[in-house]
Every structure is written in structure tokens, then in C-alpha cells.
CSV table of C-alpha atoms and ligand atoms in Angstrom, one decimal:
chain,number,residue,atom,x,y,z
A,1,MET,CA,-32.9,9.7,-14.4
A,2,SER,CA,-30.1,10.1,-11.9
A,3,LYS,CA,-27.1,12.3,-12.6
A,4,ILE,CA,-24.3,11.1,-14.9
A,5,TYR,CA,-21.0,12.1,-13.4
A,6,ASP,CA,-18.0,12.6,-15.7
A,7,VAL,CA,-15.9,10.5,-13.4
A,8,VAL,CA,-16.6,8.4,-10.3
A,9,ILE,CA,-13.5,7.7,-8.3
A,10,ILE,CA,-13.5,4.6,-6.0
A,11,GLY,CA,-11.3,5.2,-3.0
A,12,ALA,CA,-10.3,8.4,-1.1
A,13,GLY,CA,-6.6,7.7,-0.4
A,14,PRO,CA,-3.9,10.0,-1.9
A,15,ALA,CA,-4.5,8.5,-5.4
A,16,GLY,CA,-8.3,9.0,-5.3
A,17,LEU,CA,-8.1,12.5,-3.8
A,18,SER,CA,-5.5,13.6,-6.3
A,19,ALA,CA,-7.7,12.2,-9.2
A,20,GLY,CA,-10.6,14.1,-7.7
A,21,LEU,CA,-8.6,17.3,-7.5
A,22,TYR,CA,-7.4,17.1,-11.1
A,23,ALA,CA,-10.8,16.1,-12.4
A,24,ALA,CA,-12.7,18.9,-10.6
A,25,ARG,CA,-10.1,21.4,-11.5
A,26,ALA,CA,-10.6,20.5,-15.2
A,27,LYS,CA,-14.4,21.3,-14.6
A,28,MET,CA,-15.4,17.7,-14.7
A,29,SER,CA,-18.2,16.5,-12.4
A,30,ALA,CA,-16.4,14.2,-10.0
A,31,LEU,CA,-17.6,12.0,-7.2
A,32,ILE,CA,-15.2,10.2,-4.8
A,33,ILE,CA,-16.6,7.2,-3.0
A,34,GLU,CA,-14.8,6.1,0.2
A,35,LYS,CA,-15.7,3.1,2.3
A,36,ASP,CA,-14.2,3.8,5.7
A,37,ARG,CA,-12.2,6.9,6.2
A,38,ASN,CA,-10.3,9.2,3.9
A,39,GLY,CA,-6.6,8.7,3.4
A,40,GLY,CA,-6.2,5.0,3.0
A,41,GLN,CA,-3.0,3.4,4.4
A,42,ILE,CA,-1.2,6.7,4.9
A,43,VAL,CA,-3.4,7.8,7.8
A,44,THR,CA,-1.9,5.0,9.9
A,45,THR,CA,1.6,6.6,9.5
A,46,GLU,CA,2.8,8.8,12.3
A,47,GLU,CA,5.4,10.6,10.4
A,48,VAL,CA,5.6,11.4,6.7
A,49,ALA,CA,9.1,12.5,6.1
A,50,ASN,CA,9.5,11.7,2.4
A,51,TYR,CA,6.7,13.5,0.7
A,52,PRO,CA,8.3,16.4,-1.2
A,53,GLY,CA,7.3,19.7,0.3
A,54,GLY,CA,5.7,18.2,3.4
A,55,ILE,CA,5.6,20.4,6.4
A,56,LYS,CA,7.7,19.7,9.6
A,57,GLU,CA,6.3,17.0,11.8
A,58,GLU,CA,3.9,16.0,9.0
A,59,THR,CA,1.7,13.0,9.9
A,60,GLY,CA,-0.4,10.9,7.6
A,61,PRO,CA,-3.7,12.4,8.9
A,62,SER,CA,-2.4,16.0,8.6
A,63,LEU,CA,-1.3,15.4,5.0
A,64,VAL,CA,-4.5,13.8,4.1
A,65,ALA,CA,-6.6,16.5,5.8
A,66,ARG,CA,-5.0,19.1,3.5
A,67,MET,CA,-5.5,16.9,0.5
A,68,VAL,CA,-9.2,16.6,1.3
A,69,GLU,CA,-9.6,20.3,1.8
A,70,GLN,CA,-7.9,21.1,-1.5
A,71,THR,CA,-10.0,18.5,-3.4
A,72,GLU,CA,-13.2,20.0,-1.9
A,73,GLU,CA,-12.1,23.5,-2.8
A,74,PHE,CA,-12.1,22.6,-6.4
A,75,GLY,CA,-15.6,21.1,-6.1
A,76,ALA,CA,-15.2,17.3,-6.1
A,77,GLU,CA,-18.1,15.6,-4.3
A,78,ARG,CA,-17.3,13.0,-1.7
A,79,VAL,CA,-19.6,10.4,-0.4
A,80,LYS,CA,-19.3,7.5,2.1
A,81,GLY,CA,-20.3,4.2,0.5
A,82,ASN,CA,-19.4,0.6,0.2
A,83,VAL,CA,-19.1,-0.3,-3.4
A,84,VAL,CA,-20.7,-3.8,-3.9
A,85,ASP,CA,-20.7,-4.1,-7.7
A,86,VAL,CA,-19.7,-2.4,-10.9
A,87,ASP,CA,-20.9,-2.6,-14.4
A,88,PHE,CA,-18.4,-1.5,-17.0
A,89,THR,CA,-20.0,-3.1,-20.0
A,90,ASN,CA,-21.6,0.0,-21.5
A,91,ASP,CA,-20.4,3.6,-22.3
A,92,ILE,CA,-22.1,4.7,-19.1
A,93,LYS,CA,-20.5,2.8,-16.3
A,94,ILE,CA,-22.5,1.9,-13.1
A,95,VAL,CA,-21.0,1.8,-9.6
A,96,LYS,CA,-23.3,0.2,-7.1
A,97,CYS,CA,-23.1,0.9,-3.4
A,98,GLU,CA,-25.1,-0.8,-0.7
A,99,ASP,CA,-27.6,2.0,-0.6
A,100,ALA,CA,-27.1,4.0,-3.8
A,101,GLU,CA,-26.1,3.6,-7.5
A,102,TYR,CA,-24.0,6.0,-9.4
A,103,GLN,CA,-23.6,6.5,-13.2
A,104,ALA,CA,-20.4,7.8,-14.8
A,105,LYS,CA,-18.8,8.3,-18.2
A,106,SER,CA,-15.5,7.2,-16.7
A,107,VAL,CA,-14.3,5.4,-13.5
A,108,ILE,CA,-11.0,5.6,-11.7
A,109,ILE,CA,-10.3,2.7,-9.3
A,110,ALA,CA,-8.1,3.8,-6.4
A,111,THR,CA,-9.0,1.2,-3.8
A,112,GLY,CA,-5.5,0.6,-2.6
A,113,ALA,CA,-3.7,-2.4,-1.2
A,114,SER,CA,-2.9,-3.3,2.3
A,115,PRO,CA,0.1,-5.1,3.7
A,116,ARG,CA,-0.6,-8.6,4.7
A,117,LYS,CA,-0.4,-9.0,8.5
A,118,LEU,CA,1.3,-11.7,10.6
A,119,ASP,CA,-1.8,-12.0,12.7
A,120,CYS,CA,0.2,-12.8,15.8
A,121,PRO,CA,-0.4,-11.5,19.4
A,122,GLY,CA,1.2,-8.0,19.9
A,123,GLU,CA,1.4,-7.1,16.2
A,124,LYS,CA,-1.6,-4.8,16.2
A,125,GLU,CA,-0.9,-3.1,19.6
A,126,LEU,CA,2.7,-2.4,18.6
A,127,THR,CA,2.2,-1.2,15.1
A,128,GLY,CA,3.9,2.2,14.8
A,129,LYS,CA,5.7,1.4,18.1
A,130,GLY,CA,8.4,-0.8,16.6
A,131,VAL,CA,6.3,-2.8,14.2
A,132,SER,CA,6.3,-1.4,10.7
A,133,TYR,CA,5.2,-2.4,7.2
A,134,CYS,CA,7.3,0.3,5.3
A,135,ALA,CA,11.0,0.6,5.4
A,136,THR,CA,11.0,3.7,3.3
A,137,CYS,CA,8.8,5.4,5.9
A,138,ASP,CA,10.3,4.1,9.1
A,139,ALA,CA,13.9,2.9,8.6
A,140,ASP,CA,15.3,6.2,9.8
A,141,PHE,CA,13.8,5.7,13.3
A,142,PHE,CA,16.0,2.6,13.7
A,143,THR,CA,19.3,4.2,12.9
A,144,ASP,CA,22.0,2.3,14.8
A,145,PHE,CA,19.4,-0.1,16.3
A,146,GLU,CA,18.8,-3.7,15.4
A,147,VAL,CA,15.9,-4.7,13.2
A,148,PHE,CA,14.2,-7.8,12.1
A,149,ALA,CA,12.7,-8.2,8.6
A,150,ILE,CA,10.0,-10.8,8.2
A,151,GLY,CA,9.4,-12.6,4.8
A,152,GLY,CA,11.3,-14.2,2.0
A,153,GLY,CA,10.0,-12.5,-1.1
A,154,ASP,CA,11.6,-9.7,-3.3
A,155,THR,CA,10.2,-7.0,-1.0
A,156,ALA,CA,11.5,-8.6,2.2
A,157,VAL,CA,15.0,-9.1,0.8
A,158,GLU,CA,15.3,-5.7,-0.9
A,159,GLU,CA,13.9,-3.9,2.1
A,160,ALA,CA,16.3,-5.8,4.4
A,161,MET,CA,19.1,-4.5,2.3
A,162,PHE,CA,17.7,-1.0,2.4
A,163,LEU,CA,17.4,-1.3,6.2
A,164,THR,CA,21.2,-2.0,6.5
A,165,LYS,CA,21.8,1.6,5.6
A,166,PHE,CA,20.2,2.6,8.9
A,167,ALA,CA,20.2,-0.3,11.3
A,168,ARG,CA,23.4,-1.7,12.8
A,169,LYS,CA,22.2,-5.3,12.2
A,170,VAL,CA,19.3,-6.7,10.2
A,171,THR,CA,18.0,-10.2,10.8
A,172,LEU,CA,15.8,-11.7,8.1
A,173,VAL,CA,13.3,-14.2,9.4
A,174,HIS,CA,11.8,-16.5,6.9
A,175,ARG,CA,9.4,-19.4,7.3
A,176,ARG,CA,11.2,-21.8,5.0
A,177,ASP,CA,14.8,-22.7,4.4
A,178,GLU,CA,15.1,-20.9,1.0
A,179,LEU,CA,14.1,-17.5,-0.1
A,180,ARG,CA,11.3,-16.8,-2.7
A,181,ALA,CA,13.1,-13.7,-3.9
A,182,ALA,CA,14.8,-13.6,-7.3
A,183,LYS,CA,18.3,-15.2,-7.2
A,184,SER,CA,20.0,-11.9,-8.2
A,185,ILE,CA,18.4,-10.2,-5.2
A,186,GLN,CA,19.2,-13.1,-2.9
A,187,GLU,CA,22.9,-13.0,-3.9
A,188,LYS,CA,23.3,-9.4,-2.9
A,189,ALA,CA,21.7,-10.1,0.5
A,190,PHE,CA,23.9,-13.1,1.1
A,191,ASN,CA,26.9,-10.9,0.4
A,192,ASN,CA,25.8,-8.2,2.8
A,193,ASP,CA,27.7,-8.5,6.1
A,194,LYS,CA,25.0,-6.7,8.0
A,195,ILE,CA,22.3,-9.2,7.2
A,196,GLU,CA,21.8,-12.4,9.2
A,197,PHE,CA,19.2,-15.1,8.5
A,198,ILE,CA,16.9,-17.1,10.7
A,199,TRP,CA,15.3,-19.9,8.7
A,200,ASN,CA,12.2,-22.1,9.1
A,201,SER,CA,10.8,-19.6,11.6
A,202,ALA,CA,7.7,-17.6,12.1
A,203,VAL,CA,6.9,-14.8,14.5
A,204,HIS,CA,4.8,-16.3,17.3
A,205,GLU,CA,4.4,-13.2,19.5
A,206,ILE,CA,5.6,-9.6,19.7
A,207,LYS,CA,6.0,-8.2,23.2
A,208,GLY,CA,6.5,-4.8,24.7
A,209,ASP,CA,5.0,-2.2,26.9
A,210,GLY,CA,4.5,0.8,24.6
A,211,MET,CA,7.4,-0.2,22.4
A,212,VAL,CA,8.6,-3.5,21.0
A,213,GLU,CA,10.9,-5.1,23.6
A,214,SER,CA,11.1,-8.7,22.5
A,215,VAL,CA,9.9,-11.1,19.8
A,216,VAL,CA,9.1,-14.8,20.2
A,217,LEU,CA,10.0,-16.9,17.2
A,218,GLU,CA,8.8,-20.4,16.5
A,219,ASN,CA,11.0,-22.9,14.8
A,220,LEU,CA,8.5,-24.4,12.4
A,221,GLU,CA,10.5,-27.7,12.1
A,222,THR,CA,10.9,-28.4,15.9
A,223,GLY,CA,8.1,-26.2,17.3
A,224,GLU,CA,10.7,-24.7,19.7
A,225,LEU,CA,9.9,-21.1,20.9
A,226,THR,CA,12.8,-18.6,21.3
A,227,GLU,CA,12.4,-15.2,22.8
A,228,ILE,CA,14.8,-12.5,21.5
A,229,HIS,CA,15.1,-9.5,23.8
A,230,ALA,CA,16.2,-6.0,22.8
A,231,HIS,CA,19.8,-5.2,23.7
A,232,GLU,CA,19.9,-3.6,27.1
A,233,ASP,CA,21.3,-0.3,25.9
A,234,ASP,CA,18.7,-0.1,23.1
A,235,GLY,CA,15.6,-1.1,24.9
A,236,THR,CA,13.8,-1.7,21.6
A,237,PHE,CA,14.3,-2.9,18.1
A,238,GLY,CA,12.3,-2.7,14.8
A,239,ILE,CA,10.2,-5.5,13.3
A,240,PHE,CA,9.5,-4.8,9.6
A,241,VAL,CA,6.9,-7.1,8.1
A,242,PHE,CA,7.1,-7.8,4.4
A,243,VAL,CA,4.9,-10.8,3.9
A,244,GLY,CA,3.1,-9.6,0.8
A,245,TYR,CA,0.2,-7.2,0.0
A,246,ILE,CA,-3.5,-7.7,-0.5
A,247,PRO,CA,-4.9,-5.5,-3.3
A,248,GLN,CA,-8.5,-4.5,-2.9
A,249,THR,CA,-9.7,-5.9,-6.2
A,250,THR,CA,-12.1,-8.7,-5.3
A,251,LEU,CA,-14.9,-6.6,-6.9
A,252,PHE,CA,-13.2,-6.2,-10.2
A,253,LYS,CA,-12.3,-9.8,-10.8
A,254,ASP,CA,-13.7,-10.8,-14.2
A,255,LYS,CA,-14.5,-7.2,-15.0
A,256,ILE,CA,-11.0,-5.8,-15.7
A,257,GLU,CA,-7.6,-7.4,-16.3
A,258,LEU,CA,-5.6,-8.2,-13.1
A,259,ASP,CA,-2.2,-9.8,-12.7
A,260,LYS,CA,-1.7,-13.1,-10.9
A,261,ALA,CA,-1.5,-11.4,-7.5
A,262,GLY,CA,-4.7,-9.5,-8.1
A,263,TYR,CA,-3.3,-6.1,-9.0
A,264,ILE,CA,-4.9,-4.1,-11.8
A,265,LEU,CA,-2.9,-3.9,-15.0
A,266,THR,CA,-2.6,-0.5,-16.6
A,267,ASP,CA,-0.5,1.2,-19.2
A,268,THR,CA,1.6,4.2,-18.3
A,269,GLU,CA,-1.4,6.4,-18.7
A,270,MET,CA,-3.4,4.5,-16.1
A,271,ARG,CA,-5.7,2.9,-18.7
A,272,THR,CA,-7.1,-0.5,-17.8
A,273,ASN,CA,-8.1,-2.9,-20.5
A,274,VAL,CA,-11.7,-1.5,-20.4
A,275,GLU,CA,-12.3,1.8,-22.2
A,276,GLY,CA,-13.1,4.6,-19.8
A,277,VAL,CA,-11.9,2.7,-16.7
A,278,TYR,CA,-8.6,3.9,-15.1
A,279,SER,CA,-6.7,2.8,-12.1
A,280,ALA,CA,-4.4,4.7,-9.8
A,281,GLY,CA,-2.2,4.1,-6.7
A,282,ASP,CA,-1.3,1.0,-4.8
A,283,VAL,CA,-4.1,-1.1,-6.3
A,284,ARG,CA,-2.3,-1.2,-9.7
A,285,GLN,CA,0.7,-3.3,-10.7
A,286,LYS,CA,3.7,-1.1,-10.1
A,287,THR,CA,7.1,-1.2,-8.3
A,288,LEU,CA,7.0,1.8,-5.8
A,289,ARG,CA,3.9,2.1,-3.6
A,290,GLN,CA,4.3,5.5,-2.0
A,291,VAL,CA,2.1,8.6,-1.6
A,292,VAL,CA,4.2,10.4,-4.1
A,293,THR,CA,3.6,7.8,-6.8
A,294,ALA,CA,-0.1,7.5,-5.8
A,295,VAL,CA,-0.8,11.2,-6.3
A,296,ALA,CA,1.0,11.1,-9.6
A,297,ASP,CA,-1.1,8.2,-10.8
A,298,GLY,CA,-4.3,10.0,-9.7
A,299,ALA,CA,-3.4,13.1,-11.7
A,300,ILE,CA,-2.6,11.1,-14.8
A,301,ALA,CA,-5.7,9.0,-14.6
A,302,ALA,CA,-7.9,12.2,-14.3
A,303,VAL,CA,-6.3,13.9,-17.2
A,304,GLN,CA,-6.7,10.8,-19.3
A,305,ALA,CA,-10.3,10.4,-18.3
A,306,GLU,CA,-10.9,14.0,-19.3
A,307,LYS,CA,-9.4,13.4,-22.8
A,308,TYR,CA,-11.4,10.2,-23.2
A,309,ILE,CA,-14.7,12.0,-22.3
A,310,ASP,CA,-14.0,14.8,-24.7
A,311,HIS,CA,-13.2,12.4,-27.5
A,312,LYS,CA,-16.1,10.0,-26.7
A,313,PHE,CA,-18.9,12.2,-25.6
A,314,GLY,CA,-17.8,15.7,-26.8
A,315,HIS,CA,-18.8,18.6,-24.7
B,1,NAP,P1,5.5,-12.2,-2.1
B,1,NAP,O1,6.4,-12.4,-3.3
B,1,NAP,O2,4.1,-12.7,-2.0
B,1,NAP,O3,6.3,-12.8,-0.9
B,1,NAP,C1,5.8,-12.8,0.4
B,1,NAP,C2,6.8,-13.5,1.3
B,1,NAP,O4,6.2,-13.5,2.6
B,1,NAP,C3,7.1,-15.0,0.9
B,1,NAP,O5,8.4,-15.3,1.1
B,1,NAP,C4,6.2,-15.8,1.9
B,1,NAP,O6,6.7,-17.0,2.3
B,1,NAP,C5,6.1,-14.9,3.1
B,1,NAP,N1,4.9,-15.0,3.9
B,1,NAP,C6,3.6,-14.9,3.4
B,1,NAP,N2,2.8,-14.9,4.4
B,1,NAP,C7,3.5,-15.1,5.6
B,1,NAP,C8,3.2,-15.2,6.9
B,1,NAP,N3,2.0,-15.2,7.4
B,1,NAP,N4,4.3,-15.3,7.8
B,1,NAP,C9,5.5,-15.4,7.4
B,1,NAP,N5,5.9,-15.2,6.1
B,1,NAP,C10,4.9,-15.1,5.2
B,1,NAP,O7,5.4,-10.6,-1.7
B,1,NAP,P2,6.5,-9.4,-2.0
B,1,NAP,O8,7.8,-9.8,-1.7
B,1,NAP,O9,5.9,-8.2,-1.4
B,1,NAP,O10,6.4,-9.2,-3.6
B,1,NAP,C11,5.1,-8.9,-4.2
B,1,NAP,C12,5.3,-8.9,-5.7
B,1,NAP,O11,6.1,-7.8,-6.1
B,1,NAP,C13,6.1,-10.1,-6.3
B,1,NAP,O12,5.6,-10.5,-7.5
B,1,NAP,C14,7.5,-9.6,-6.4
B,1,NAP,O13,8.2,-10.3,-7.4
B,1,NAP,C15,7.3,-8.2,-6.8
B,1,NAP,N6,8.4,-7.3,-6.4
B,1,NAP,C16,9.4,-7.2,-7.3
B,1,NAP,C17,10.5,-6.5,-6.9
B,1,NAP,C18,11.6,-6.4,-7.9
B,1,NAP,O14,11.5,-7.0,-9.0
B,1,NAP,N7,12.7,-5.7,-7.6
B,1,NAP,C19,10.6,-5.8,-5.7
B,1,NAP,C20,9.5,-6.0,-4.8
B,1,NAP,C21,8.4,-6.8,-5.1
B,1,NAP,P3,6.9,-18.2,1.2
B,1,NAP,O15,8.0,-17.9,0.4
B,1,NAP,O16,7.1,-19.4,2.1
B,1,NAP,O17,5.6,-18.3,0.5
């Protein structure tokens, strides 16, 4: 009979690591399963300036490395594995990886979400060099520069407004001739002098040698391509992509309750609709997806899992 963990945590981003730290510190046996690398989305960030108490010149990888170390110090186990199936139907939950199977009294899902990409030439090469998916993280780098925001949903329009606090001009590029964002949010953007709109257009290519230098837009009605170059004095501009997120929840469809977009529904204590199953971080339905909210979710989920185990299984 294989070991039954108190808690198995799926995902080793900030939410999963924080859950592991709190669980292990509460003397629960905790196993964190990570598919690729520790850290999730944050390890792709060059500078983390908004995490309270972060050190000077903090990068995503440096912050995550300290989180991993701290989590290990408290005794959480970590394993690499690709979770292929879960069975939440009984009190003892089963998490199946390609080459191993784990049993647990509780499970915390912290699989994250990833920003949807434009999938155009130049996007990948220039990510972190002018192309960004996070205004909260990167807007400051474009103080007094021009920026383009791509997308027409609530995120694109709200973030475009946020960007006007830094950039001297924000151009919102949307693929249709009307925004998807809520009318109340749209109105504020239309009334903001620093925001201009380019309609019916998609990003065809992003160009630059080490930094974004120009963007080629395609007018989707006429097929016409227009290349917009950075202002000579600036040499560069920002391209902020807000075309939705993809939650990593394919595995959990039909097993736990998700919203229409695929995010996991939880209450404020990170409980899903299945007893003993919790969710933390970007994968759950929430409004602010940041490291600071992910680690908070992880801590809450672990504390709730501990209470549940005490109540359900006793000591
Ligand atoms: P979203 O609502 O899915 O909007 C994505 C936007 O990107 C849409 O305008 C879409 O265009 C566009 N798009 C998708 N793929 C594209 C592509 N390949 N190239 C160019 N454009 C593309 O995503 P979101 O804005 O991130 O919002 C996600 C959820 O969070 C929504 O439910 C939203 O209401 C919610 N949210 C709420 C608030 C708030 O209430 N304050 C704030 C932020 C987010 P089309 O319009 O043509 O489909």
C-alpha cells in the first residue's frame, strides 16, 4: 500500500509553493508535483518590483528560488511529474502521473493560467524586450514612452487605462470595431485623452533587434499592412498583449466546478465544490492574478486542508 499524503499539491508556482510551505509547517505530509520547472509564470519575469519585501533587483527566478528553499526547509516533498488524471470521488483522492500514482487526504490545485499569445512572428523573441503580458509588472519601464495594448476585453481596456499613468500615449489595437469590455469600462477609456484606438486590426509581426522597434498591423477588413516605427528619440515602445488567459484545467473538467472560461470556482477559503479539494492562484476565478495573491491563496488553502483533515480523519 503506497503512502497516503495529507495533501498533494499540483503545481509549483508561488501558490503551490506557499501551500506546501504552510502545509509542511503545520506538520502535514505534503507533496508538490510540478510538470516543467518550479515557479510558473513568474520565472519569465525579469524584474519583480511589486512583491512586498522583495529584495533589490529581484527577478522572478530569484524570488522563486528562495520560495523553493524555504518550502524544502519545512519538509515539503517535491517531485517532477505530469499529472494525467485525478480521481476525487472518494475520501482518499488519487492523483495519477504518467509514471506514478499518489494518494492523498486532500488536494490543492495550483496549476496556474497562462496569457494567451498572439502567435505572430517576433512575439516570442521580443517577450521581455518590449513585449509584455502584465502591465502591473512592466508599465513602469515605459514611463514617458509610447505603448500599444492589444485586445478588446475588460483586461485590455482596464490595463490600457492603467498604462496611461506611465506611458505618454497608449494605442489600443482591437481586431473588431467594438470592444468586448463592459460599457462602464469602455466609457472611461473613450474619455481618456491619452488613449487612441486602432480598430479592425491584428498584430501581423513584431520587429526589433534586441528591443521592439516596430510593429506591423494588418487591417482585417482590407488586408492592408501598416508598419509603425518607434519614435526616433525613443528607439522603442511597449506592446502589451491582453487577449485573454488560458487556465490549466483541462484535467479537471467534469471533476470540479469551473466557470465558463475554465477557471476553478472556489469560495473565499479556497474550497472547490468537492470536499477535500482546494484551489489556489491564477487557476481559480479571481480578479487580481499576482504573486502576492497567489501566495495568499496557497496559505489559505493549506490551512483549510489541515482543518478539513483534522475534522474528517482525526489525528
Ligand atoms: P476576454 O474577455 O476573453 O477578452 C479577450 C480579448 O482579446 C477580446 O477582446 C478578444 O477579441 C481579443 N482576442 C482574443 N484572441 C485574440 C487574438 N489572437 N488576437 C487579437 N485579439 C484577440 O479576456 P480578458 O479581457 O482577459 O477577461 C477575462 C475575464 O476576466 C472576462 O470574463 C472578464 O470579464 C474578466 N475581467 C473582469 C474585469 C472587471 O470586471 N473589472 C477586469 C478584467 C477581467 P474579441 O472581442 O473579438 O473576441
